[in-house]
Structures are given as structure tokens and as C-alpha cells.
Coordinates of C-alpha atoms in Angstrom, one line a residue:
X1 CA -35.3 -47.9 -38.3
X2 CA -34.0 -44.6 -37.7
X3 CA -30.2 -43.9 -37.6
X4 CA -28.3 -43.8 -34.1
X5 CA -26.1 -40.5 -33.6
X6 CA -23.1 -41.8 -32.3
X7 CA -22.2 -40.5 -29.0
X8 CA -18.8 -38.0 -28.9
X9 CA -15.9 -39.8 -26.9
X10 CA -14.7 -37.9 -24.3
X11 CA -10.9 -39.2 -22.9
X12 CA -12.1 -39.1 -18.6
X13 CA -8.4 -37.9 -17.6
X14 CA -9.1 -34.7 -19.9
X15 CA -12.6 -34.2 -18.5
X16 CA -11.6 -34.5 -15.0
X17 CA -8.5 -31.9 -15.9
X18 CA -11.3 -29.6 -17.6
X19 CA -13.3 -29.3 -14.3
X20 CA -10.3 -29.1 -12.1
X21 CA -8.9 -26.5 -14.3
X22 CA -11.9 -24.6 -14.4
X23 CA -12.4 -24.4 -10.8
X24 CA -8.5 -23.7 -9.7
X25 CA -8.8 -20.7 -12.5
X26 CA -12.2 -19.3 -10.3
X27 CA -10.2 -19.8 -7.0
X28 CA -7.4 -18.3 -8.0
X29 CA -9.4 -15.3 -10.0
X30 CA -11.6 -14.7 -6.7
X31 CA -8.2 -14.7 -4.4
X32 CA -6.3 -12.8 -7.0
X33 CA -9.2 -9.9 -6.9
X34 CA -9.1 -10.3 -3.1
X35 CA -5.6 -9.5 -3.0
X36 CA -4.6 -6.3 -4.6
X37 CA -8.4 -5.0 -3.2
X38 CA -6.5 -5.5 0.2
X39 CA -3.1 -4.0 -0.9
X40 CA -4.4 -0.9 -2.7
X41 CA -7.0 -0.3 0.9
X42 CA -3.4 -0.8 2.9
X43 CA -1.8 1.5 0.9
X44 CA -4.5 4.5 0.9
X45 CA -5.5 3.3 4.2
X46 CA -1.8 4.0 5.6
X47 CA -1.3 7.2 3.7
X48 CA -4.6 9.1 5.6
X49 CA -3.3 7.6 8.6
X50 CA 0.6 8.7 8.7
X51 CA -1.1 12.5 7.3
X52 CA -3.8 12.6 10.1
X53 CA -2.3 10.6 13.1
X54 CA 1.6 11.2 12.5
X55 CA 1.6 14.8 14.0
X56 CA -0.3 13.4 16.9
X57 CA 2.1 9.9 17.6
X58 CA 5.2 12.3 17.0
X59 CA 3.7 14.9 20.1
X60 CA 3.2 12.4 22.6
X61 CA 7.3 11.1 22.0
X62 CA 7.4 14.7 22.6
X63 CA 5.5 15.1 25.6
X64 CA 6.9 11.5 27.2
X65 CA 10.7 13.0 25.9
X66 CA 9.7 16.2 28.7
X67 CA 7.9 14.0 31.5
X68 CA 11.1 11.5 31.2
X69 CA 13.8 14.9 31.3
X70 CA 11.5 16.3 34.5
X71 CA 11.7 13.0 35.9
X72 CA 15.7 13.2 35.5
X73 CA 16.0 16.6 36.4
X74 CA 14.6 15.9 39.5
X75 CA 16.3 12.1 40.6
X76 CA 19.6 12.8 38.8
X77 CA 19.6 8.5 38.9
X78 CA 21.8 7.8 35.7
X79 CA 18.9 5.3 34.8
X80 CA 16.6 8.1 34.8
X81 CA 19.1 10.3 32.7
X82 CA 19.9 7.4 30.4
X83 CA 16.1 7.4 29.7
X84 CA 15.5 10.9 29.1
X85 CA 18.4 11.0 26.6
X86 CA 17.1 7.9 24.7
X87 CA 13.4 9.7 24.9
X88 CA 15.3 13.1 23.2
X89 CA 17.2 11.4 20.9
X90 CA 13.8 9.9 19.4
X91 CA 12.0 13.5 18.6
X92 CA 12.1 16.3 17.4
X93 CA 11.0 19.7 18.4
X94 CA 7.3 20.1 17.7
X95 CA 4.7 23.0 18.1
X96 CA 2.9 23.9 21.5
X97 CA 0.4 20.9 22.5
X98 CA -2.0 24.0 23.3
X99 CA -2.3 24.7 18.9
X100 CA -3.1 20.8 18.6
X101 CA -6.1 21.0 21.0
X102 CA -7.2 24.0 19.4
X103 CA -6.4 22.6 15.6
X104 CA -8.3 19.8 16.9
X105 CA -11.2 21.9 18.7
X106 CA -11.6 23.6 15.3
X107 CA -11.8 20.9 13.1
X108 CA -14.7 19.3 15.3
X109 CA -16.6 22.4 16.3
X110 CA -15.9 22.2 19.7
X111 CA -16.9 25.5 20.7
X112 CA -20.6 25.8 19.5
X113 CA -19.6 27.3 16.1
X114 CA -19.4 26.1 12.9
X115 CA -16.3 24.0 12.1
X116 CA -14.5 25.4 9.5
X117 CA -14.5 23.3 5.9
X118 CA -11.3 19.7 6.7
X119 CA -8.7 19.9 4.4
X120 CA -9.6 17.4 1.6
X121 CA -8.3 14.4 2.4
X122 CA -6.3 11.8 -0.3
X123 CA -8.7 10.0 -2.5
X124 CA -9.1 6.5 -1.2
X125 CA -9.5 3.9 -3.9
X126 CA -11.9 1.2 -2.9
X127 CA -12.6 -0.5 -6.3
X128 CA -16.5 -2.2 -6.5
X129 CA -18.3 -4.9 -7.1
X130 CA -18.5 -3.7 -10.5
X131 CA -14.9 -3.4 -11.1
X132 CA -14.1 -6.1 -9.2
X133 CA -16.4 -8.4 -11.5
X134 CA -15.2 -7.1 -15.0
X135 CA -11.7 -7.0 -13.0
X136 CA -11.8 -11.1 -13.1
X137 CA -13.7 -11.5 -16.3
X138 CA -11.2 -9.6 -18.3
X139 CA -7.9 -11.4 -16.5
X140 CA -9.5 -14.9 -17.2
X141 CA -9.6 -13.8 -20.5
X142 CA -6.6 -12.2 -21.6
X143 CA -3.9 -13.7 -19.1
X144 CA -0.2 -14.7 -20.9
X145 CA -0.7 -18.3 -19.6
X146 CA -3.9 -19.0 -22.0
X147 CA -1.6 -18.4 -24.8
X148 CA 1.6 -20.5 -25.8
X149 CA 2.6 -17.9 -28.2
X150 CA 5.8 -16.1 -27.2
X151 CA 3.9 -12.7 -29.2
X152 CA 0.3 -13.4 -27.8
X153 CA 1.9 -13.7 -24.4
X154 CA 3.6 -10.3 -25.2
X155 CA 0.7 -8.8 -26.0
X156 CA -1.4 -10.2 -23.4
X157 CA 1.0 -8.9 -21.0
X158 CA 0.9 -5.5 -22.3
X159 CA -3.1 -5.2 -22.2
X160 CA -3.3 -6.4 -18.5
X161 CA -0.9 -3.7 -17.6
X162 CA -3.7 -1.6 -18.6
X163 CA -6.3 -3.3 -16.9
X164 CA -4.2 -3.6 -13.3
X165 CA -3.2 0.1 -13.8
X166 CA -7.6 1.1 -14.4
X167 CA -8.3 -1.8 -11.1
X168 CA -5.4 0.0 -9.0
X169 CA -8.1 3.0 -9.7
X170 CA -10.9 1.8 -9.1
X171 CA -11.9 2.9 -13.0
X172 CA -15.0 0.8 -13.4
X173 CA -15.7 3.0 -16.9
X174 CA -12.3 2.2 -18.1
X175 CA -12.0 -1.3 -17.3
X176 CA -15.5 -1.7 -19.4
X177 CA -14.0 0.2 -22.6
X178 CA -10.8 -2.4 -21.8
X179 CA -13.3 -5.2 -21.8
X180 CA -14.9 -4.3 -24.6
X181 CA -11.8 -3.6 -26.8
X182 CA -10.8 -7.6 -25.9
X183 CA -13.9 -9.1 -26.8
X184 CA -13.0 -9.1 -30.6
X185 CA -9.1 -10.8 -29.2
X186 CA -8.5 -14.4 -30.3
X187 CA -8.1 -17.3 -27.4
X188 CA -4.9 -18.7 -27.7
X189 CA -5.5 -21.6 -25.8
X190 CA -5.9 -24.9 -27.5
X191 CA -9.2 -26.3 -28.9
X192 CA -10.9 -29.0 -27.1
X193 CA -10.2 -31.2 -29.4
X194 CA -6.2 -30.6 -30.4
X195 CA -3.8 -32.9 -29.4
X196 CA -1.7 -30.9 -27.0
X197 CA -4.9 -30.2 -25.1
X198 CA -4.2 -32.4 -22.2
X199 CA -0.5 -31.3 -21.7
X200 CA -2.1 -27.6 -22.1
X201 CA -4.1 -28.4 -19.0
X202 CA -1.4 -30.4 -16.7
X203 CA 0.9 -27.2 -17.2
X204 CA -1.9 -24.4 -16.4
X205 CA -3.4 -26.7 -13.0
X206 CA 0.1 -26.8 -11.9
X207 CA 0.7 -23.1 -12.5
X208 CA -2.7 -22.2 -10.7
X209 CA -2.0 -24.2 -7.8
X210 CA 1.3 -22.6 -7.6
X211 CA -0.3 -18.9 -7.7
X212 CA -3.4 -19.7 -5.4
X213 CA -0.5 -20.8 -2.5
X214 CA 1.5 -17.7 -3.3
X215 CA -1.8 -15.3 -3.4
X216 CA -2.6 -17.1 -0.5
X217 CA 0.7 -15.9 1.5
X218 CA 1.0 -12.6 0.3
X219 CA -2.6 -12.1 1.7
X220 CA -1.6 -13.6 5.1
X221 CA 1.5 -11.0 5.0
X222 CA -0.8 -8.3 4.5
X223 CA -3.2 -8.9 7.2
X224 CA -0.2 -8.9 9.7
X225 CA 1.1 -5.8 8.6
X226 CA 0.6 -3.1 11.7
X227 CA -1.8 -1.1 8.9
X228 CA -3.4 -4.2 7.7
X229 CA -4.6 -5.7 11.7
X230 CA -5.4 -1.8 11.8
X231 CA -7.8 -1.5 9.0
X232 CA -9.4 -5.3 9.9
X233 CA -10.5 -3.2 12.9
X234 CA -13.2 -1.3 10.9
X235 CA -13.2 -2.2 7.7
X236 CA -16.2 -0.9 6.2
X237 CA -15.7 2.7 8.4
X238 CA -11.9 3.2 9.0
X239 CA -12.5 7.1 8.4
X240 CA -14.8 6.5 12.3
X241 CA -11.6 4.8 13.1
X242 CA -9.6 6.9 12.7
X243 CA -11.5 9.8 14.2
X244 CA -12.0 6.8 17.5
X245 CA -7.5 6.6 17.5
X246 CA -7.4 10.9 17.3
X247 CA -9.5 10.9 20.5
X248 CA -7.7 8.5 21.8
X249 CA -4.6 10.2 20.9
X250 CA -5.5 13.7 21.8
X251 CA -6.9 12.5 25.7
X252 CA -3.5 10.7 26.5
X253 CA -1.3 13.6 25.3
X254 CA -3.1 15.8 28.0
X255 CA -2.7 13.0 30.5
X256 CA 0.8 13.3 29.5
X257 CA 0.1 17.1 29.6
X258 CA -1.3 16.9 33.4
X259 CA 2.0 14.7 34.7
X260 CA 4.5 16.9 32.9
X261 CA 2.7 20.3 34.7
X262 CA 2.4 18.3 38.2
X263 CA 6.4 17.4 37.8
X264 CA 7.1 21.2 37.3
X265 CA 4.6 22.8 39.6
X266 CA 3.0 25.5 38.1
X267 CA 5.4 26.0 34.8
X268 CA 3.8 26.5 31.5
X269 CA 4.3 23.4 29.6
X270 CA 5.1 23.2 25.8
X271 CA 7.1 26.0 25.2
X272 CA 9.8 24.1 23.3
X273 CA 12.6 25.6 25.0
X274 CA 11.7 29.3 24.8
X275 CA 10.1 29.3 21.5
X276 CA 8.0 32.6 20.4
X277 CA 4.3 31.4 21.4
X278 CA 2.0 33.0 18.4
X279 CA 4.6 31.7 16.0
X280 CA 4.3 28.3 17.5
X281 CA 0.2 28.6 17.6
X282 CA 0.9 29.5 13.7
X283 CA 2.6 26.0 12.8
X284 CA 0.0 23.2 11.6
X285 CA 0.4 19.4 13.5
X286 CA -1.4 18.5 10.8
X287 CA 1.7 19.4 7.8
X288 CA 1.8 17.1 4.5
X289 CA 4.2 14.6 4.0
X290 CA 7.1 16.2 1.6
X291 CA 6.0 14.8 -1.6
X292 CA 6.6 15.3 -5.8
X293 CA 4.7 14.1 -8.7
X294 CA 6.4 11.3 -10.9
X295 CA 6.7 13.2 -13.9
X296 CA 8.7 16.1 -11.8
X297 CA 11.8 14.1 -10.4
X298 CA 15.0 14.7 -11.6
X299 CA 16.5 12.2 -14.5
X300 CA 19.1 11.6 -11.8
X301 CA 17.5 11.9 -8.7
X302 CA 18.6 8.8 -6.1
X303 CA 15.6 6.8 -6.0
X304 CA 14.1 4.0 -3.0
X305 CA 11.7 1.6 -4.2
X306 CA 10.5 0.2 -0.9
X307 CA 7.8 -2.5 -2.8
X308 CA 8.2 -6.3 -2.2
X309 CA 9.9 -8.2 -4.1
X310 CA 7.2 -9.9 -6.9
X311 CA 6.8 -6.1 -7.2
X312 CA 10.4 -5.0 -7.7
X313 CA 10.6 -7.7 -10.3
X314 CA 7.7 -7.2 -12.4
X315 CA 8.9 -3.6 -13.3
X316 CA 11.1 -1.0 -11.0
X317 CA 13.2 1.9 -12.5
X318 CA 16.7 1.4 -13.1
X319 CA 19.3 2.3 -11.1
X320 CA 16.9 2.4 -7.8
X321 CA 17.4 1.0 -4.9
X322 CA 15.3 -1.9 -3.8
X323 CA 14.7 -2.0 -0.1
X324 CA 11.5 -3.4 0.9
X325 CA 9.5 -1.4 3.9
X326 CA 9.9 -4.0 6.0
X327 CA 13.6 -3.7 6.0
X328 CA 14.0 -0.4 5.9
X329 CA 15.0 0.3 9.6
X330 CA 17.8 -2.4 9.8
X331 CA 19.1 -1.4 6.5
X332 CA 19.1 2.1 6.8
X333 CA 22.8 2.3 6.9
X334 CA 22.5 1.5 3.1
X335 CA 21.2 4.6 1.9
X336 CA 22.7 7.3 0.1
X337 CA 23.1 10.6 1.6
X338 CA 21.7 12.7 -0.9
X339 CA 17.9 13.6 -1.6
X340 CA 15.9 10.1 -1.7
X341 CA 12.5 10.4 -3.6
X342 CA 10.7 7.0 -2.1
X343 CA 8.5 4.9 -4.5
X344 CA 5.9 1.9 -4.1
X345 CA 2.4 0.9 -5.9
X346 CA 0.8 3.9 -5.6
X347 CA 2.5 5.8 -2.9
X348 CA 1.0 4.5 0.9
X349 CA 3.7 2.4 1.9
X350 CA 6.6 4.9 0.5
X351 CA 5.0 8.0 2.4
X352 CA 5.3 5.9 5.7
X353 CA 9.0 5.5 5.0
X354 CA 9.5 9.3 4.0
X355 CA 7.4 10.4 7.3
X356 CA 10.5 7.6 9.1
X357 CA 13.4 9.4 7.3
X358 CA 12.1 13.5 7.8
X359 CA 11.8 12.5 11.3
X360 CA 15.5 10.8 11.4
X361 CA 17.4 14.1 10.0
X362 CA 16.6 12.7 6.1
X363 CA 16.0 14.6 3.3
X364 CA 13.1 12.5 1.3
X365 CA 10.3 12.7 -0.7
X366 CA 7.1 10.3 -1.5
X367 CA 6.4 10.2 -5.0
X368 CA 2.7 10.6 -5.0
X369 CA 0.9 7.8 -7.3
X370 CA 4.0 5.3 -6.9
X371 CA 4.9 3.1 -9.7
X372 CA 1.4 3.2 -11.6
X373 CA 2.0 7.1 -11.5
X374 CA 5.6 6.6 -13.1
X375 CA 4.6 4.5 -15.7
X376 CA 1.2 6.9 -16.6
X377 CA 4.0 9.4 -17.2
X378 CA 6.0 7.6 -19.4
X379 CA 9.4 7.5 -17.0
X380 CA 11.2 4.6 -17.8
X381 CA 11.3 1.6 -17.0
X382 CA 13.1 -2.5 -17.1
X383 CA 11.7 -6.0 -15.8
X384 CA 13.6 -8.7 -14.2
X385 CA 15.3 -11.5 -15.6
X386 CA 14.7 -9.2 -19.5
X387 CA 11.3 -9.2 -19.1
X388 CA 8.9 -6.5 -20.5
X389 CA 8.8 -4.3 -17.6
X390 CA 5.3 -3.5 -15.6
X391 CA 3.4 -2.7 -12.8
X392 CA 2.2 -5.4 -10.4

């Protein structure tokens, strides 16, 4: 009679945690992936648009600022005036609608010849499949919550501020070298079989479920952003859309263009108050957004961090302001009067903010590469609450 192997118990409460563990950590990994590949598209997203589109949306306030003064000029109904003052006060001088059309005739090759070479636009990061999988498989891995070890969850921390910084980039190569450089780590979550297993798993489902409904918010905030219903418009082309919004643009400034020349009869439109002509024709509608690598500002330069606040707490520099973009208009009172070098993530959402203040009488300037570019060059630095500071 042989000998029976006796079967491994297996406490059911602990197996069921095991499972639902397993799939709130997939859930939450897929989501979490999901998430800052939506942020980082926003943020490059908005920075090709406010550099292509801006000179166009600020021409037509322009053009409906001269078609609502024509309209005064010729009623003289206080309404009418009241209008054209709010229209003036709301621009600023811009060049001759004529250079657009023939910026624009250029850049497509509208007359027969060969369009001379775009100006290179920003570098969109769009991180892959690729980087996307070893993305998840390295924050599964190496996340702070697997440990219960104050110094494992230090060092934890400070390795996925590595890998966020090479996913914010889309770095496919580097985010392989990161996951091979883990694979000889040690887990530092219990064994199967220790005692403070089950307790392990009770804290780490309630944590996941806590993060998957947070994920799951911040995504729904994105979407509803004006540049995140913008880019679920073409997602997989929004370089055609944007071209699509030019033409768009373009054919209702010369709409604007035909009313303001039938108000004033046969008067040449766009001269901008006397302006020399060939100097206007000279000026670009297509100027960059004032802007400053992060190594380059000044150790006492006033600083606006316009990121949310998960962001702001993670890691922001000391001493900055903390405004978040969507509050920037009512609380623009609150801002110094001095030179304001604006900072996010990587620099989309703080160039929409400096293209708001140039165009309000402010002196500011993006900081290209946001945060992650602060931190690459070693600018300092705190966290909230005395955490290690980093970039989220």
C-alpha cells in the first residue's frame, strides 16, 4: 500500500483575498497605464495646438474687435459701443490678416510651388505598446505598497521615479535597462505562508480599490478637459485635426474679413491703425510661446506651478506657487507682478497658461519639460506632508 501525500491546506478567506487581490492589482495596473498615456497625449497635444492655432483664435478676436468698432462707429447705440470696447479690451494688436493667408498659402503650397520645409514641430510623446507593457510589469513589481519596510518603500519609491520619468518619454530602451536592473530586487511582500499574510492582503485590496476609484476620476476629469473632448475627436490623427480646425479657422477669419470690408466700403482692412505694411507682412502668426529650459531659471525666479493637486503633492519646488490651470483665471489677482516662469508635468498645460498671461499684459515664461525636466536637472526639490519629493 503506497503512501498518501497529504494534501496542503489552504485557509478559503486567504485564497479568495489572493484572487481578488490579483485581479484589483491588474485593474488598477491597466487604468493606471491608461491614465498618464492620456495626460502626457493632453499635455503635448495642447502644446502643438496653443503654438499652431493660438495666432489664428487671437486674429479672429481681432478681426470681431474691428467688425464690433465698425458696427459702433456707424450706430453710435451705447450697446453697440459697450460691445466694441469689451471686444478691444480682449486683444491685442496683431499683424495684417493678408501675412496669415499668405503664411498659410506657403506652408501648404497653395500656389503650384513647392511648400517650403514646416517648422519642426514639438516632439509628441505617445508611449507604445511596448512601453506600456514593461511600463506595468515593472510598477507591479517594484511599487512601495509590496513592501512593509519603511527603507524598501524608500527605495521603491526612488526607482519608480525613474521609471515614470523614462514612461513620461516614451523611452521603451530605458524602461527595459530599468526592468532589467530590478529583476535581481527582493519582493518584500510576505510569503504565502507567513502569518501576517492575510492582514498583508486586506490592507493592499483596500488600498487598490481606493486607487482604481481615484484613477478612475482623474481619467473622467481629463476627458472633459476643452483639450481632452478635443483630442477624443481624432485620436489616432490629431495632427489631420488640427490641419481640419486651421481651415476652419482661416475660412471664418475671411468671412470676418468680407463683413469688416462691406461695413467700411472699400477701405483696406487690417492695417492695425496705420501700421507700416512690409513690416507687418515681416511679423510671423505663427511666434513661439516665450519659453526657458529648467536648468536656466534664476535661483530666485517667482515660480507657478499650475499641476493638480496629487501632483503638487508628490513633489513641487519650494517657494512656488500652486495654482492649478483650472483656477488660474479666477485667481489671477494672486499673482505676483514680477517675471512668472510657469511649470506642470512636462510643460503642455503651463504653456496654455503663459500664452493666457502674454496675452493679458504678463510677463511669463513656460518652462519647457515641466517638472520631469526640473528634476533631470537636478533643481531642487520637497514632497508633501515630509515625503521624499518626486514627480507624478
Amino acid at each position: 500500500m503506497s503512501a498518501q501525500i497529504p494534501v496542503r491546506w489552504t485557509d478559503p478567506e486567504q485564497q479568495e483575498l489572493e484572487e481578488r487581490v490579483a485581479a484589483a492589482e491588474l485593474a488598477w495596473l491597466t487604468m493606471d497605464v491608461d491614465v498618464r498615456t492620456l495626460r502626457v497625449e493632453i499635455d503635448n497635444f495642447a502644446l502643438i495646438h496653443h503654438q499652431l492655432l493660438g495666432p489664428l483664435y487671437a486674429r479672429l478676436d481681432e478681426l470681431d474687435a474691428l467688425v464690433a468698432e465698425a458696427v459702433a462707429a456707424r450706430t453710435g447705440d451705447p450697446e453697440d459701443l459697450r460691445q466694441a470696447h469689451e471686444a478691444r479690451r480682449r486683444v491685442d494688436e496683431l499683424p495684417d490678416l493678408d501675412a496669415l493667408f499668405d503664411t498659410f498659402r506657403e506652408q501648404s503650397g497653395a500656389d503650384g510651388e513647392d511648400a517650403p520645409p514646416p517648422p519642426a514641430a514639438p516632439a509628441r510623446v505617445r508611449p507604445g505598446r511596448d512601453a506600456q507593457r514593461v511600463y506595468r510589469e515593472l510598477v507591479r513589481r517594484a511599487h512601495p505598497d509590496l513592501s512593509t519596510d519603511p527603507d524598501e518603500q524608500e527605495r521603491r519609491a526612488a526607482f519608480l521615479i525613474r521609471v515614470n520619468e523614462a514612461y513620461a518619454y516614451g523611452d521603451t530602451a530605458a524602461l527595459e535597462a530599468l526592468a532589467t536592473e530590478w529583476s535581481t530586487a527582493p519582493e518584500a511582500a510576505p510569503a504565502l505562508d507567513s502569518p501576517d499574510r492575510l492582514g498583508w492582503l486586506r490592507r493592499r485590496l483596500e488600498w487598490l480599490t481606493g486607487r482604481i476609484g481615484e484613477l478612475a476620476a482623474e481619467q473622467v476629469r481629463l476627458e472633459r478637459t476643452a483639450m481632452g473632448e478635443l483630442l477624443a475627436l481624432a485620436p489616432q490623427d490629431p495632427d489631420q485635426l488640427l490641419a481640419e480646425l486651421a481651415e476652419q479657422l482661416l475660412a471664418k477669419a475671411a468671412d470676418q474679413q468680407a463683413e469688416l470690408e462691406r461695413l467700411l466700403g472699400t477701405a483696406p482692412v487690417g492695417d492695425n491703425g496705420g501700421a507700416d505694411h512690409d513690416a507687418q507682412e515681416n511679423q510671423t502668426m505663427f511666434a513661439q510661446i516665450p519659453s526657458i529650459d529648467a536648468a536656466s531659471v534664476p535661483a530666485d525666479a517667482a515660480l507657478l506651478d499650475v499641476r493638480e493637486q496629487d501632483e503638487w503633492d508628490a513633489g513641487h519646488v519650494d517657494g512656488a506657487l500652486h495654482i492649478p490651470i483650472g483656477q488660474v483665471v479666477a485667481r489671477i489677482g494672486e499673482l505676483p507682478d514680477e517675471k512668472l516662469y510657469v511649470l506642470c508635468r512636462v510643460g503642455g498645460r503651463s504653456a496654455q497658461v503663459v500664452q493666457y498671461l502674454v496675452q493679458n499684459g504678463r510677463d511669463a515664461v513656460n518652462v519647457d519639460g515641466g517638472m520631469f525636466a526640473w528634476d533631470g536637472a537636478g533643481r531642487p526639490m520637497v514632497g508633501g506632508a515630509g515625503q521624499d519629493a518626486f514627480v507624478l
